[in-house]
Coordinates of C-alpha atoms in Angstrom, one line a residue:
X856 CA 2.0 -39.2 -19.2
X857 CA 5.5 -39.9 -20.3
X858 CA 8.6 -40.6 -18.3
X859 CA 9.1 -39.0 -14.9
X860 CA 12.3 -37.4 -16.0
X861 CA 14.0 -35.0 -13.7
X862 CA 16.6 -32.8 -15.4
X863 CA 20.2 -32.8 -14.1
X864 CA 23.7 -33.1 -15.5
X865 CA 26.6 -35.6 -15.6
X866 CA 26.6 -39.3 -15.1
X867 CA 26.8 -41.6 -12.0
X868 CA 27.7 -45.2 -12.4
X869 CA 26.1 -47.7 -9.9
X870 CA 27.7 -51.1 -10.3
X871 CA 27.5 -52.4 -6.8
X872 CA 25.4 -49.9 -4.9
X873 CA 24.3 -50.9 -1.4
X874 CA 26.3 -53.2 0.7
X875 CA 25.5 -56.7 -0.5
X876 CA 24.5 -58.0 2.9
X877 CA 22.3 -55.1 3.7
X878 CA 20.6 -55.3 0.3
X879 CA 19.9 -59.0 0.8
X880 CA 18.3 -58.1 4.1
X881 CA 16.1 -55.6 2.3
X882 CA 15.0 -58.2 -0.1
X883 CA 13.8 -60.3 2.8
X884 CA 16.2 -63.1 2.1
X885 CA 13.6 -64.8 -0.2
X886 CA 14.0 -64.5 -3.9
X887 CA 11.3 -66.9 -5.0
X888 CA 8.7 -65.5 -7.3
X889 CA 5.2 -64.5 -6.1
X890 CA 3.3 -62.4 -8.5
X891 CA 0.1 -60.7 -7.3
X892 CA -2.0 -57.7 -8.3
X893 CA -3.7 -54.8 -6.5
X894 CA -6.8 -52.9 -7.5
X895 CA -6.8 -49.1 -7.8
X896 CA -9.7 -47.0 -6.5
X897 CA -10.7 -43.8 -8.1
X898 CA -10.7 -40.6 -6.1
X899 CA -12.4 -37.3 -6.5
X900 CA -12.1 -33.6 -5.3
X901 CA -14.1 -30.4 -5.5
X902 CA -13.9 -27.7 -8.1
X903 CA -15.9 -24.5 -8.7
X904 CA -16.4 -23.4 -12.2
X905 CA -18.4 -20.9 -14.2
X906 CA -19.1 -23.2 -17.2
X907 CA -22.4 -24.4 -18.5
X908 CA -23.6 -27.9 -19.5
X909 CA -22.3 -29.8 -22.5
X910 CA -24.4 -31.3 -25.2
X911 CA -26.0 -34.7 -25.1
X912 CA -23.9 -35.9 -28.0
X913 CA -20.7 -35.1 -26.1
X914 CA -21.8 -37.1 -23.1
X915 CA -22.8 -40.0 -25.4
X916 CA -19.2 -40.0 -26.8
X917 CA -17.8 -40.0 -23.3
X918 CA -19.9 -43.0 -22.3
X919 CA -18.6 -44.9 -25.3
X920 CA -15.0 -43.9 -24.4
X921 CA -15.2 -45.0 -20.9
X922 CA -17.0 -48.3 -21.6
X923 CA -20.2 -47.2 -20.0
X924 CA -23.7 -46.5 -21.3
X925 CA -24.4 -43.0 -22.7
X926 CA -25.9 -40.4 -20.5
X927 CA -27.7 -37.1 -20.9
X928 CA -25.6 -33.9 -20.7
X929 CA -28.3 -31.9 -19.0
X930 CA -28.2 -30.8 -15.4
X931 CA -24.5 -30.2 -15.0
X932 CA -23.2 -26.8 -14.0
X933 CA -19.5 -26.9 -14.5
X934 CA -17.1 -29.2 -12.7
X935 CA -18.6 -30.8 -9.6
X936 CA -16.2 -33.1 -7.8
X937 CA -18.1 -34.6 -4.8
X938 CA -16.5 -35.1 -1.4
X939 CA -13.0 -33.8 -1.5
X940 CA -10.6 -36.6 -0.4
X941 CA -8.8 -34.3 2.0
X942 CA -10.5 -31.6 4.0
X943 CA -9.3 -29.1 6.5
X944 CA -9.7 -30.1 10.1
X945 CA -8.1 -27.2 11.9
X946 CA -9.1 -23.6 12.8
X947 CA -12.6 -22.2 12.9
X948 CA -13.5 -22.9 9.3
X949 CA -12.4 -19.5 8.1
X950 CA -10.1 -18.9 5.2
X951 CA -6.5 -17.8 6.0
X952 CA -5.5 -14.3 5.0
X953 CA -2.6 -15.6 3.0
X954 CA -3.8 -18.0 0.2
X955 CA -0.5 -19.4 -0.8
X956 CA 0.6 -23.0 -1.5
X957 CA 4.1 -24.4 -1.7
X958 CA 4.4 -27.6 -3.8
X959 CA 7.7 -29.4 -4.7
X960 CA 8.7 -29.9 -8.3
X961 CA 11.6 -30.5 -10.5
X962 CA 12.9 -28.3 -13.3
X963 CA 10.4 -28.7 -16.2
X964 CA 12.1 -29.3 -19.6
X965 CA 9.2 -27.4 -21.2
X966 CA 6.2 -25.3 -20.4
X967 CA 5.2 -25.3 -24.1
X968 CA 1.9 -27.3 -24.3
X969 CA 2.9 -28.8 -27.7
X970 CA 6.1 -30.2 -26.1
X971 CA 5.1 -31.1 -22.6
X972 CA 5.2 -34.8 -21.8
X973 CA 6.2 -35.4 -18.2
X974 CA 4.3 -35.0 -14.9
X975 CA 6.3 -32.2 -13.5
X976 CA 5.8 -29.8 -16.5
X977 CA 2.2 -30.8 -17.1
X978 CA 1.4 -30.1 -13.4
X979 CA 2.4 -26.4 -14.0
X980 CA 1.1 -26.2 -17.6
X981 CA -2.4 -27.3 -16.8
X982 CA -2.6 -24.4 -14.3
X983 CA -1.5 -21.9 -17.0
X984 CA -3.7 -23.0 -19.9
X985 CA -7.3 -24.1 -20.3
X986 CA -8.4 -26.9 -22.5
X987 CA -11.6 -27.1 -24.6
X988 CA -13.1 -29.8 -22.3
X989 CA -12.5 -31.2 -18.8
X990 CA -13.8 -34.3 -17.1
X991 CA -15.5 -34.6 -13.7
X992 CA -14.9 -37.4 -11.2
X993 CA -17.6 -39.5 -12.8
X994 CA -15.7 -39.5 -16.1
X995 CA -18.3 -37.1 -17.7
X996 CA -17.1 -34.2 -20.0
X997 CA -17.9 -30.7 -19.0
X998 CA -17.2 -27.6 -21.1
X999 CA -14.3 -25.2 -20.6
X1000 CA -13.1 -23.1 -23.5
X1001 CA -15.7 -24.9 -25.6
X1002 CA -19.1 -24.0 -24.3
X1003 CA -20.7 -26.9 -26.3
X1004 CA -20.0 -29.3 -29.1
X1005 CA -21.7 -31.5 -31.6
X1006 CA -20.7 -35.0 -32.8
X1007 CA -21.9 -36.6 -36.0
X1008 CA -23.9 -39.9 -35.8
X1009 CA -20.9 -41.8 -37.2
X1010 CA -18.6 -40.4 -34.6
X1011 CA -16.1 -38.8 -37.0
X1012 CA -17.2 -35.1 -37.1
X1013 CA -16.8 -32.8 -34.1
X1014 CA -17.8 -29.2 -34.1
X1015 CA -16.7 -27.2 -31.0
X1016 CA -18.3 -23.9 -30.2
X1017 CA -15.6 -21.9 -28.6
X1018 CA -16.7 -19.7 -25.7
X1019 CA -16.8 -16.0 -26.3
X1020 CA -15.2 -14.0 -23.5
X1021 CA -12.0 -15.8 -22.4
X1022 CA -8.9 -13.8 -23.0
X1023 CA -5.2 -14.4 -23.1
X1024 CA -3.1 -12.8 -20.4
X1025 CA -2.1 -10.1 -22.9
X1026 CA -5.8 -9.2 -23.4
X1027 CA -6.3 -10.8 -26.8
X1028 CA -9.4 -13.0 -27.2
X1029 CA -9.0 -16.8 -27.2
X1030 CA -10.4 -18.0 -30.5
X1031 CA -10.9 -21.2 -32.5
X1032 CA -8.0 -20.2 -34.6
X1033 CA -5.6 -20.6 -31.6
X1034 CA -6.6 -24.3 -31.4
X1035 CA -6.1 -24.9 -35.2
X1036 CA -2.7 -23.3 -35.0
X1037 CA -1.7 -25.2 -31.9
X1038 CA -2.8 -28.7 -33.1
X1039 CA -1.1 -28.3 -36.5
X1040 CA 2.1 -26.9 -34.8
X1041 CA 2.2 -29.9 -32.5
X1042 CA 2.1 -32.2 -35.6
X1043 CA 4.8 -30.3 -37.4
X1044 CA 7.7 -32.7 -37.9
X1045 CA 10.4 -30.1 -37.2
X1046 CA 9.0 -29.5 -33.7
X1047 CA 9.6 -33.2 -32.8
X1048 CA 6.9 -33.3 -30.2
X1049 CA 7.0 -36.5 -28.1
X1050 CA 3.2 -36.3 -27.9
X1051 CA 2.4 -35.6 -31.6
X1052 CA 0.9 -39.1 -31.8
X1053 CA -1.9 -37.9 -29.5
X1054 CA -3.2 -36.0 -32.5
X1055 CA -3.1 -38.9 -34.9
X1056 CA -6.8 -39.6 -34.6
X1057 CA -7.4 -36.3 -36.5
X1058 CA -7.6 -37.1 -40.2
X1059 CA -4.3 -36.4 -41.9
X1060 CA -2.4 -36.0 -38.6
X1061 CA -0.2 -39.1 -38.9
X1062 CA 0.7 -38.4 -42.6
X1063 CA 1.6 -34.8 -41.9
X1064 CA 3.7 -35.6 -38.8
X1065 CA 5.5 -38.5 -40.6
X1066 CA 6.3 -36.3 -43.6
X1067 CA 4.2 -38.3 -46.0
X1068 CA 2.2 -35.1 -46.6
X1069 CA 3.9 -31.8 -46.2
X1070 CA 0.8 -29.6 -46.4
X1071 CA -0.5 -28.6 -42.9
X1072 CA -3.9 -27.9 -44.4
X1073 CA -4.2 -31.7 -45.0
X1074 CA -4.8 -32.0 -41.2
X1075 CA -8.5 -31.9 -40.9
X1076 CA -8.9 -29.3 -38.2
X1077 CA -10.1 -25.8 -39.1
X1078 CA -11.5 -22.7 -37.5
X1079 CA -14.3 -21.5 -39.7
X1080 CA -14.7 -18.4 -37.6
X1081 CA -13.5 -17.2 -34.2
X1082 CA -16.0 -19.4 -32.3
X1083 CA -16.2 -22.5 -34.5
X1084 CA -13.7 -25.3 -34.6
X1085 CA -14.4 -28.3 -37.0
X1086 CA -12.5 -31.6 -36.7
X1087 CA -12.7 -34.8 -38.7
X1088 CA -11.2 -38.0 -37.3
X1089 CA -9.8 -40.9 -39.3
X1090 CA -12.5 -43.2 -37.9
X1091 CA -14.9 -43.3 -35.0
X1092 CA -12.9 -42.3 -32.0
X1093 CA -14.9 -42.7 -28.8
X1094 CA -12.0 -41.4 -26.7
X1095 CA -11.6 -38.1 -28.7
X1096 CA -13.1 -35.8 -26.0
X1097 CA -10.6 -37.3 -23.5
X1098 CA -7.8 -36.3 -25.9
X1099 CA -9.2 -32.8 -26.1
X1100 CA -8.8 -32.4 -22.3
X1101 CA -5.0 -33.0 -22.4
X1102 CA -2.1 -30.7 -22.7
X1103 CA -1.2 -31.5 -26.4
X1104 CA -4.6 -30.1 -27.3
X1105 CA -4.2 -26.9 -25.4
X1106 CA -4.3 -23.6 -27.4
X1107 CA -0.9 -21.9 -28.1
X1108 CA -0.6 -18.1 -28.9
X1109 CA 0.9 -17.9 -32.4
X1110 CA 2.0 -14.2 -32.0
X1111 CA 4.0 -15.0 -28.8
X1112 CA 5.8 -17.9 -30.5
X1113 CA 6.5 -15.8 -33.6
X1114 CA 7.9 -13.0 -31.4
X1115 CA 10.1 -15.0 -29.0
X1116 CA 10.7 -18.4 -30.6
X1117 CA 11.7 -21.1 -28.1
X1118 CA 11.9 -18.5 -25.4
X1119 CA 8.2 -17.7 -25.6
X1120 CA 7.5 -19.7 -22.4
X1121 CA 9.9 -17.7 -20.3
X1122 CA 8.6 -15.3 -17.6
X1123 CA 8.0 -12.0 -19.3
X1124 CA 7.4 -13.6 -22.7
X1125 CA 4.7 -16.2 -22.0
X1126 CA 1.1 -15.6 -22.8
X1127 CA -1.4 -17.9 -21.1
X1128 CA -5.2 -18.4 -20.7
X1129 CA -5.6 -20.5 -17.5
X1130 CA -6.5 -20.0 -13.9
X1131 CA -2.9 -18.8 -13.1
X1132 CA -0.2 -16.7 -14.7
X1133 CA 3.5 -17.2 -14.6
X1134 CA 5.2 -14.6 -12.4
X1135 CA 8.8 -16.0 -12.3
X1136 CA 10.7 -19.0 -13.5
X1137 CA 14.1 -19.1 -11.8
X1138 CA 15.6 -22.1 -13.5
X1139 CA 16.6 -24.9 -11.1
X1140 CA 15.4 -22.8 -8.1
X1141 CA 11.6 -22.1 -8.2
X1142 CA 8.5 -21.3 -10.3
X1143 CA 5.9 -18.9 -9.0
X1144 CA 2.4 -18.6 -10.4
X1145 CA -0.1 -16.0 -9.5
X1146 CA -3.9 -16.1 -9.7
X1147 CA -5.2 -14.9 -13.0
X1148 CA -7.3 -11.9 -11.9
X1149 CA -8.9 -11.7 -15.3
X1150 CA -9.8 -15.3 -15.5
X1151 CA -13.1 -15.8 -17.4
X1152 CA -14.5 -18.4 -15.0
X1153 CA -14.6 -18.8 -11.2
X1154 CA -11.3 -17.7 -9.9
X1155 CA -9.2 -19.9 -7.7
X1156 CA -9.1 -19.1 -4.0
X1157 CA -5.3 -19.5 -4.0
X1158 CA -3.5 -16.2 -5.0
X1159 CA 0.0 -17.6 -5.2
X1160 CA 1.4 -21.0 -6.1
X1161 CA 5.1 -21.7 -5.5
X1162 CA 7.0 -24.7 -6.9
X1163 CA 10.4 -25.0 -5.1
X1164 CA 12.6 -27.0 -7.5
X1165 CA 14.8 -29.9 -6.5
X1166 CA 16.8 -32.3 -8.7
X1167 CA 15.1 -35.2 -7.0
X1168 CA 12.1 -34.4 -4.7
X1169 CA 11.9 -38.1 -3.6
X1170 CA 15.1 -37.5 -1.6
X1171 CA 14.4 -34.0 -0.4
X1172 CA 10.7 -33.2 -0.1
X1173 CA 10.0 -35.0 3.2
X1174 CA 12.9 -33.1 4.8
X1175 CA 11.5 -29.9 3.3
X1176 CA 8.1 -30.7 4.7
X1177 CA 9.5 -31.3 8.1
X1178 CA 11.3 -28.0 7.9
X1179 CA 8.0 -26.2 6.9
X1180 CA 9.4 -25.2 3.5
X1181 CA 6.4 -26.8 1.6
X1182 CA 2.8 -27.5 2.4
X1183 CA 2.3 -30.8 0.4
X1184 CA 4.6 -33.5 -0.8
X1185 CA 3.4 -36.4 -2.9
X1186 CA 6.9 -37.6 -3.6
X1187 CA 7.8 -39.8 -0.6
X1188 CA 10.5 -42.4 -1.2
X1189 CA 11.1 -45.7 0.4
X1190 CA 13.9 -44.2 2.6
X1191 CA 11.3 -42.0 4.4
X1192 CA 8.0 -43.8 4.4
X1193 CA 8.7 -46.0 7.5
X1194 CA 9.8 -42.9 9.6
X1195 CA 6.7 -40.9 8.4
X1196 CA 4.3 -43.7 9.3
X1197 CA 5.9 -44.1 12.8
X1198 CA 5.7 -40.4 13.6
X1199 CA 2.7 -39.5 15.7
X1200 CA 2.1 -36.2 13.9
X1201 CA 3.1 -36.8 10.3
X1202 CA 1.4 -40.2 10.1
X1203 CA -1.9 -38.3 10.6
X1204 CA -1.0 -36.1 7.6
X1205 CA -0.2 -39.1 5.3
X1206 CA -2.7 -40.0 2.7
X1207 CA -2.7 -42.8 0.1
X1208 CA -4.2 -42.2 -3.4
X1209 CA -4.7 -44.4 -6.4
X1210 CA -2.9 -43.5 -9.6
X1211 CA -3.5 -45.1 -13.0
X1212 CA -0.1 -46.2 -14.2
X1213 CA 2.6 -48.8 -14.3
X1214 CA 6.4 -48.8 -13.9
X1215 CA 8.4 -51.2 -16.0
X1216 CA 11.7 -52.2 -17.7
X1217 CA 11.6 -51.5 -21.4
X1218 CA 13.6 -53.6 -23.8
X1219 CA 15.0 -52.9 -27.3
X1220 CA 13.5 -56.0 -28.9
X1221 CA 15.2 -55.1 -32.2
X1222 CA 18.7 -55.1 -30.8
X1223 CA 19.9 -58.4 -32.3
X1224 CA 23.4 -57.9 -30.7
X1225 CA 21.8 -58.3 -27.3
X1226 CA 20.0 -61.1 -25.5
X1227 CA 17.0 -58.7 -25.0
X1228 CA 16.0 -59.3 -28.6
X1229 CA 14.9 -62.9 -27.7
X1230 CA 11.4 -63.1 -26.2
X1231 CA 12.4 -66.2 -24.2
X1232 CA 15.0 -64.2 -22.5
X1233 CA 12.6 -61.3 -21.7
X1234 CA 10.1 -63.8 -20.3
X1235 CA 12.8 -65.5 -18.2
X1236 CA 13.6 -62.1 -16.6
X1237 CA 9.9 -61.6 -15.8
X1238 CA 9.5 -65.1 -14.3
X1239 CA 12.6 -64.6 -12.2
X1240 CA 11.3 -61.3 -10.7
X1241 CA 9.7 -61.5 -7.3
X1242 CA 7.2 -58.6 -7.6
X1243 CA 5.8 -59.1 -4.1
X1244 CA 9.3 -58.8 -2.5
X1245 CA 10.1 -55.9 -4.7
X1246 CA 7.1 -53.8 -3.7
X1247 CA 6.8 -54.9 -0.1
X1248 CA 10.4 -55.2 1.1
X1249 CA 12.4 -53.0 -1.2
X1250 CA 9.8 -50.3 -1.8
X1251 CA 8.2 -50.5 1.7
X1252 CA 4.7 -51.1 0.5
X1253 CA 4.5 -47.8 -1.4
X1254 CA 3.1 -49.5 -4.5
X1255 CA 1.1 -52.5 -5.6
X1256 CA 2.7 -55.2 -7.7
X1257 CA 1.9 -55.1 -11.4
X1258 CA 1.4 -58.6 -12.8
X1259 CA 0.6 -57.2 -16.2
X1260 CA 1.3 -53.9 -18.0
X1261 CA -2.2 -52.2 -18.0
X1262 CA -3.4 -50.8 -14.7
X1263 CA -6.7 -52.1 -13.2
X1264 CA -8.8 -49.1 -14.1
X1265 CA -8.1 -49.4 -17.8
X1266 CA -10.1 -51.8 -20.1
X1267 CA -7.9 -54.7 -21.0
X1268 CA -6.5 -55.2 -17.5
X1269 CA -6.2 -59.0 -17.2
X1270 CA -4.0 -60.6 -14.5
X1271 CA -4.6 -64.0 -16.1
X1272 CA -2.4 -62.8 -19.0
X1273 CA 0.7 -62.9 -16.7
X1274 CA 3.2 -65.7 -17.5
X1275 CA 3.3 -68.3 -14.7
X1276 CA 5.7 -71.0 -13.5
X1277 CA 8.1 -69.0 -11.3
X1278 CA 11.9 -69.6 -11.2
X1279 CA 11.6 -73.1 -12.6
X1280 CA 9.9 -71.8 -15.7
X1281 CA 12.3 -68.9 -15.9
X1282 CA 15.3 -71.3 -16.1
X1283 CA 13.6 -73.2 -18.9
X1284 CA 13.0 -69.9 -20.8
X1285 CA 16.7 -68.9 -20.2
X1286 CA 17.8 -72.2 -21.6
X1287 CA 15.5 -71.8 -24.6
X1288 CA 17.1 -68.4 -25.2
X1289 CA 20.5 -70.1 -25.4
X1290 CA 21.9 -69.5 -21.9
X1291 CA 21.3 -72.7 -19.8
X1292 CA 22.0 -71.8 -16.1
X1293 CA 23.4 -68.5 -17.4
X1294 CA 26.2 -70.1 -19.3
X1295 CA 27.4 -68.1 -22.3
X1296 CA 25.4 -65.1 -21.2
X1297 CA 27.1 -62.0 -22.8
X1298 CA 25.8 -59.5 -20.3
X1299 CA 23.2 -56.7 -20.4
X1300 CA 23.1 -53.1 -19.3
X1301 CA 20.1 -51.7 -17.4
X1302 CA 19.9 -47.8 -17.3
X1303 CA 17.5 -45.4 -15.6
X1304 CA 17.0 -41.7 -14.9
X1305 CA 18.1 -40.5 -11.4
X1306 CA 15.3 -41.5 -9.0
X1307 CA 15.7 -43.0 -5.5
X1308 CA 13.0 -45.6 -6.2
X1309 CA 14.6 -46.7 -9.4
X1310 CA 17.9 -47.0 -7.7
X1311 CA 16.4 -49.6 -5.4
X1312 CA 14.5 -51.4 -8.1
X1313 CA 17.6 -51.7 -10.3
X1314 CA 19.7 -53.2 -7.6
X1315 CA 16.8 -55.6 -6.6
X1316 CA 16.5 -56.8 -10.1
X1317 CA 20.2 -57.3 -10.5
X1318 CA 20.3 -59.4 -7.3
X1319 CA 17.1 -61.4 -8.2
X1320 CA 18.4 -62.3 -11.7
X1321 CA 21.8 -63.2 -10.4
X1322 CA 20.3 -65.5 -7.7
X1323 CA 17.5 -67.1 -9.8
X1324 CA 19.1 -67.2 -13.2
X1325 CA 22.9 -67.0 -12.6
X1326 CA 23.4 -64.0 -14.8
X1327 CA 25.1 -60.7 -14.2
X1328 CA 23.9 -57.4 -15.5
X1329 CA 25.5 -54.0 -15.4
X1330 CA 23.7 -51.0 -13.9
X1331 CA 24.0 -47.4 -15.0
X1332 CA 22.2 -44.5 -13.2
X1333 CA 22.0 -41.4 -15.4
X1334 CA 21.3 -37.9 -14.4
X1335 CA 18.0 -37.0 -16.1
X1336 CA 19.1 -34.6 -18.7
X1337 CA 21.5 -37.2 -20.0
X1338 CA 18.8 -39.9 -19.9
X1339 CA 16.4 -37.7 -21.7
X1340 CA 19.0 -37.1 -24.5
X1341 CA 19.7 -40.8 -24.6
X1342 CA 16.0 -41.6 -24.9
X1343 CA 15.7 -39.2 -27.8
X1344 CA 18.7 -40.8 -29.5
X1345 CA 17.1 -44.3 -29.3
X1346 CA 14.9 -43.6 -32.3
X1347 CA 18.1 -44.1 -34.4
X1348 CA 20.5 -46.1 -32.1
X1349 CA 20.1 -49.2 -30.1
X1350 CA 19.9 -49.7 -26.3
X1351 CA 19.3 -52.8 -24.2
X1352 CA 17.0 -52.0 -21.3
X1353 CA 15.9 -49.1 -19.2
X1354 CA 13.5 -48.3 -16.3
X1355 CA 10.5 -46.0 -17.0
X1356 CA 6.8 -45.7 -16.4
X1357 CA 3.6 -44.6 -17.9
X1358 CA 0.7 -42.9 -16.1
X1359 CA -2.7 -42.5 -17.7
X1360 CA -3.4 -39.2 -19.4
X1361 CA -7.1 -40.2 -19.4
X1362 CA -8.9 -43.4 -18.4
X1363 CA -9.2 -45.1 -21.7
X1364 CA -7.1 -47.9 -23.3
X1365 CA -6.4 -45.8 -26.4
X1366 CA -3.9 -44.0 -24.1
X1367 CA -2.1 -47.3 -23.7
X1368 CA -2.2 -49.9 -26.4
X1369 CA -1.9 -48.0 -29.7
X1370 CA 0.2 -45.1 -28.5
X1371 CA 2.7 -47.2 -26.6
X1372 CA 3.1 -50.6 -28.2
X1373 CA 1.9 -50.7 -31.8
X1374 CA 4.4 -50.8 -34.6
X1375 CA 3.4 -47.5 -36.1
X1376 CA 3.8 -45.5 -32.8
X1377 CA 6.1 -47.4 -30.4
X1378 CA 6.4 -44.6 -27.9
X1379 CA 9.0 -46.3 -25.7
X1380 CA 11.3 -47.3 -28.6
X1381 CA 11.0 -51.0 -27.9
X1382 CA 11.0 -52.0 -31.6
X1383 CA 8.6 -54.8 -30.8
X1384 CA 6.6 -55.6 -33.9
X1385 CA 3.6 -57.9 -33.9
X1386 CA 1.1 -57.5 -36.7
X1387 CA -1.5 -59.6 -35.0
X1388 CA -1.3 -57.3 -32.0
X1389 CA -1.5 -54.2 -34.2
X1390 CA -4.7 -55.6 -35.8
X1391 CA -6.2 -56.6 -32.5
X1392 CA -5.6 -53.1 -31.1
X1393 CA -7.1 -51.4 -34.1
X1394 CA -10.2 -53.6 -33.8
X1395 CA -10.6 -52.7 -30.1
X1396 CA -10.0 -49.0 -30.7
X1397 CA -12.9 -48.7 -33.1
X1398 CA -15.3 -50.9 -31.2
X1399 CA -18.2 -49.0 -29.7
X1400 CA -19.8 -51.9 -27.8
X1401 CA -18.3 -51.8 -24.2
X1402 CA -18.3 -55.6 -23.6
X1403 CA -16.7 -56.4 -27.0
X1404 CA -14.2 -53.6 -26.5
X1405 CA -13.2 -55.0 -23.1
X1406 CA -12.8 -58.5 -24.5
X1407 CA -10.7 -57.2 -27.5
X1408 CA -8.3 -55.4 -25.2
X1409 CA -7.9 -58.4 -22.9
X1410 CA -6.8 -60.4 -26.0
X1411 CA -4.3 -57.6 -26.8
X1412 CA -3.0 -57.7 -23.2
X1413 CA -2.3 -61.4 -23.5
X1414 CA -0.4 -60.8 -26.7
X1415 CA 1.6 -58.0 -25.0
X1416 CA 2.6 -60.1 -22.1
X1417 CA 3.6 -63.0 -24.3
X1418 CA 5.8 -60.7 -26.4
X1419 CA 7.1 -58.9 -23.2
X1420 CA 8.5 -55.7 -24.8
X1421 CA 8.3 -54.3 -21.3
X1422 CA 8.5 -56.0 -17.9
X1423 CA 6.0 -54.5 -15.5
X1424 CA 6.8 -54.4 -11.8
X1425 CA 4.5 -51.9 -9.9
X1426 CA 1.4 -49.8 -10.3
X1427 CA 1.7 -46.1 -9.6
X1428 CA 0.0 -45.4 -6.2
X1429 CA 0.7 -42.1 -4.6
X1430 CA 1.5 -41.3 -1.0
X1431 CA 1.2 -37.7 0.1
X1432 CA 1.7 -35.6 3.2
X1433 CA -0.7 -32.8 3.4
X1434 CA -0.9 -30.0 6.0
X1435 CA -4.2 -30.1 7.9
X1436 CA -4.9 -26.5 6.8
X1437 CA -4.8 -27.4 3.1
X1438 CA -8.4 -27.9 2.1
X1439 CA -9.7 -29.5 -1.1
X1440 CA -6.5 -31.0 -2.4
X1441 CA -6.8 -34.4 -3.9
X1442 CA -4.6 -36.6 -6.0
X1443 CA -6.3 -37.8 -9.2
X1444 CA -6.5 -41.2 -10.8
X1445 CA -5.3 -39.9 -14.2
X1446 CA -3.7 -36.8 -15.6
X1447 CA -6.9 -35.7 -17.3
X1448 CA -8.0 -34.4 -13.9
X1449 CA -5.0 -32.2 -13.4
X1450 CA -6.9 -29.3 -14.9
X1451 CA -8.3 -27.4 -11.9
X1452 CA -6.2 -29.2 -9.3
X1453 CA -5.0 -26.0 -7.7
X1454 CA -8.2 -24.2 -8.4
X1455 CA -9.9 -26.6 -5.9
X1456 CA -7.4 -25.8 -3.1
X1457 CA -7.8 -23.2 -0.3
X1458 CA -5.8 -22.4 2.8
X1459 CA -7.7 -22.4 6.2
X1460 CA -6.8 -20.4 9.3
X1461 CA -4.3 -22.2 11.4

């Protein structure tokens, strides 16, 4: 999951921010470094479905992908998430007459599956479109639009048998041809999809997307008939079924795109195939989804899903919850968490969930006009950062410190890879970079998209680095549309440092190491190039033995932390307020499980 960008306009400069005395109080008055880590715990939910069991070959592939032994695909009957994390505790156990849920969101940049990349658009998109495959809470694949699939013994040939019966919202049948069109469209260079790299495991995908080969038929995915989709991967890819459960692999209706162009996703134009349909999209105000009454599988209990839109839910959603304008908020900022925890009623409606992801500062390692191009300088910043104070005092315990980049549920997580030595070592690194005690330091700019949490993080880092290293940095808070434009421009222009995050799309290291940090992909524009790291990651990606794969990724994590293209600071836990009458809602450990999220929810009498 890419950046948590929230569209807006204009620019706000934040050079001093909070009153200095008050900010030092928030930091707890102690700026020494204490780096610790926390473990995430997976969570489940409940979801009805009308699907049938997958093939044994599919489950075997999933076992290899998740680092577990293979299992049989027999005995499953659709998605079965045991023990919902949150259950209704009010009323007489009867459903409410009105099955409507209100859930805060920001204005999505896209609802086009081939272009979606951020949480707030994917949240809506996965309710509108069905993937080939989904995953249950045990990490096992279950069929959706593909009723079954076969995998060759060498793990490079996939044949999906597309279900007969599902229809698009305009009545046309969903076919294998829709997937072939969608995947090739996502790889088309002119579309400039941020997530095109998710399709690189398909043979020919990288060459076509990079322009090396201009023939779309060179991409080895083809519909041999309406119900059969054949795919060849570049090499054994034990994570490929996970990829097929994500938004970039969703089907897209060619005729709707041809008719309306970029506007095909607007209400009145959009054609969907998921559990819900789009009724209205009032930009910057709200999005309303209705239950798809012609859905091929088990229909959701909810009949209406409303997303009120705010420029920054972290500053508005708790107030909206208190005003009974929404039923759930999972966007609770540091400014509100203490008050919520101390409230007799709302504290009982507060739930803590694990989320697989990490927030960090990203550096332009190729910007030779800036100190950030020097690894010793980047390491000095890390060693001078008090992660415990940042998460406990500044962010009020909302998140766990991140000693290393990869979250605990992903193979490769290795806290021992974290540089050690604290402030003393940081000063040595700073001197090695050419700035002893901060002397001669030319300055550095740190930017970030509008977000109440990042505001606090940026100011904390500014203060820590000033106190511990004697250097001054400039802060710049951008409204999110501006930040998004800047991020896109950094493929050709240089920057110095910015705050962002990555949340797992699926629980496999392929979603981290090769996509984010290797030379050929470099998702976050860090321009960090390490051929040994690239080779190590390639070896790990293709390894089918779980123990060897784990060891290989741990070596890659050590290389990543030594190179420090990004400075991790917290893992992405989620704190949510949920009305007692909302039954079956659960946050998920990775974005793969967003499919069916709202299909699991029902409203009880209250």
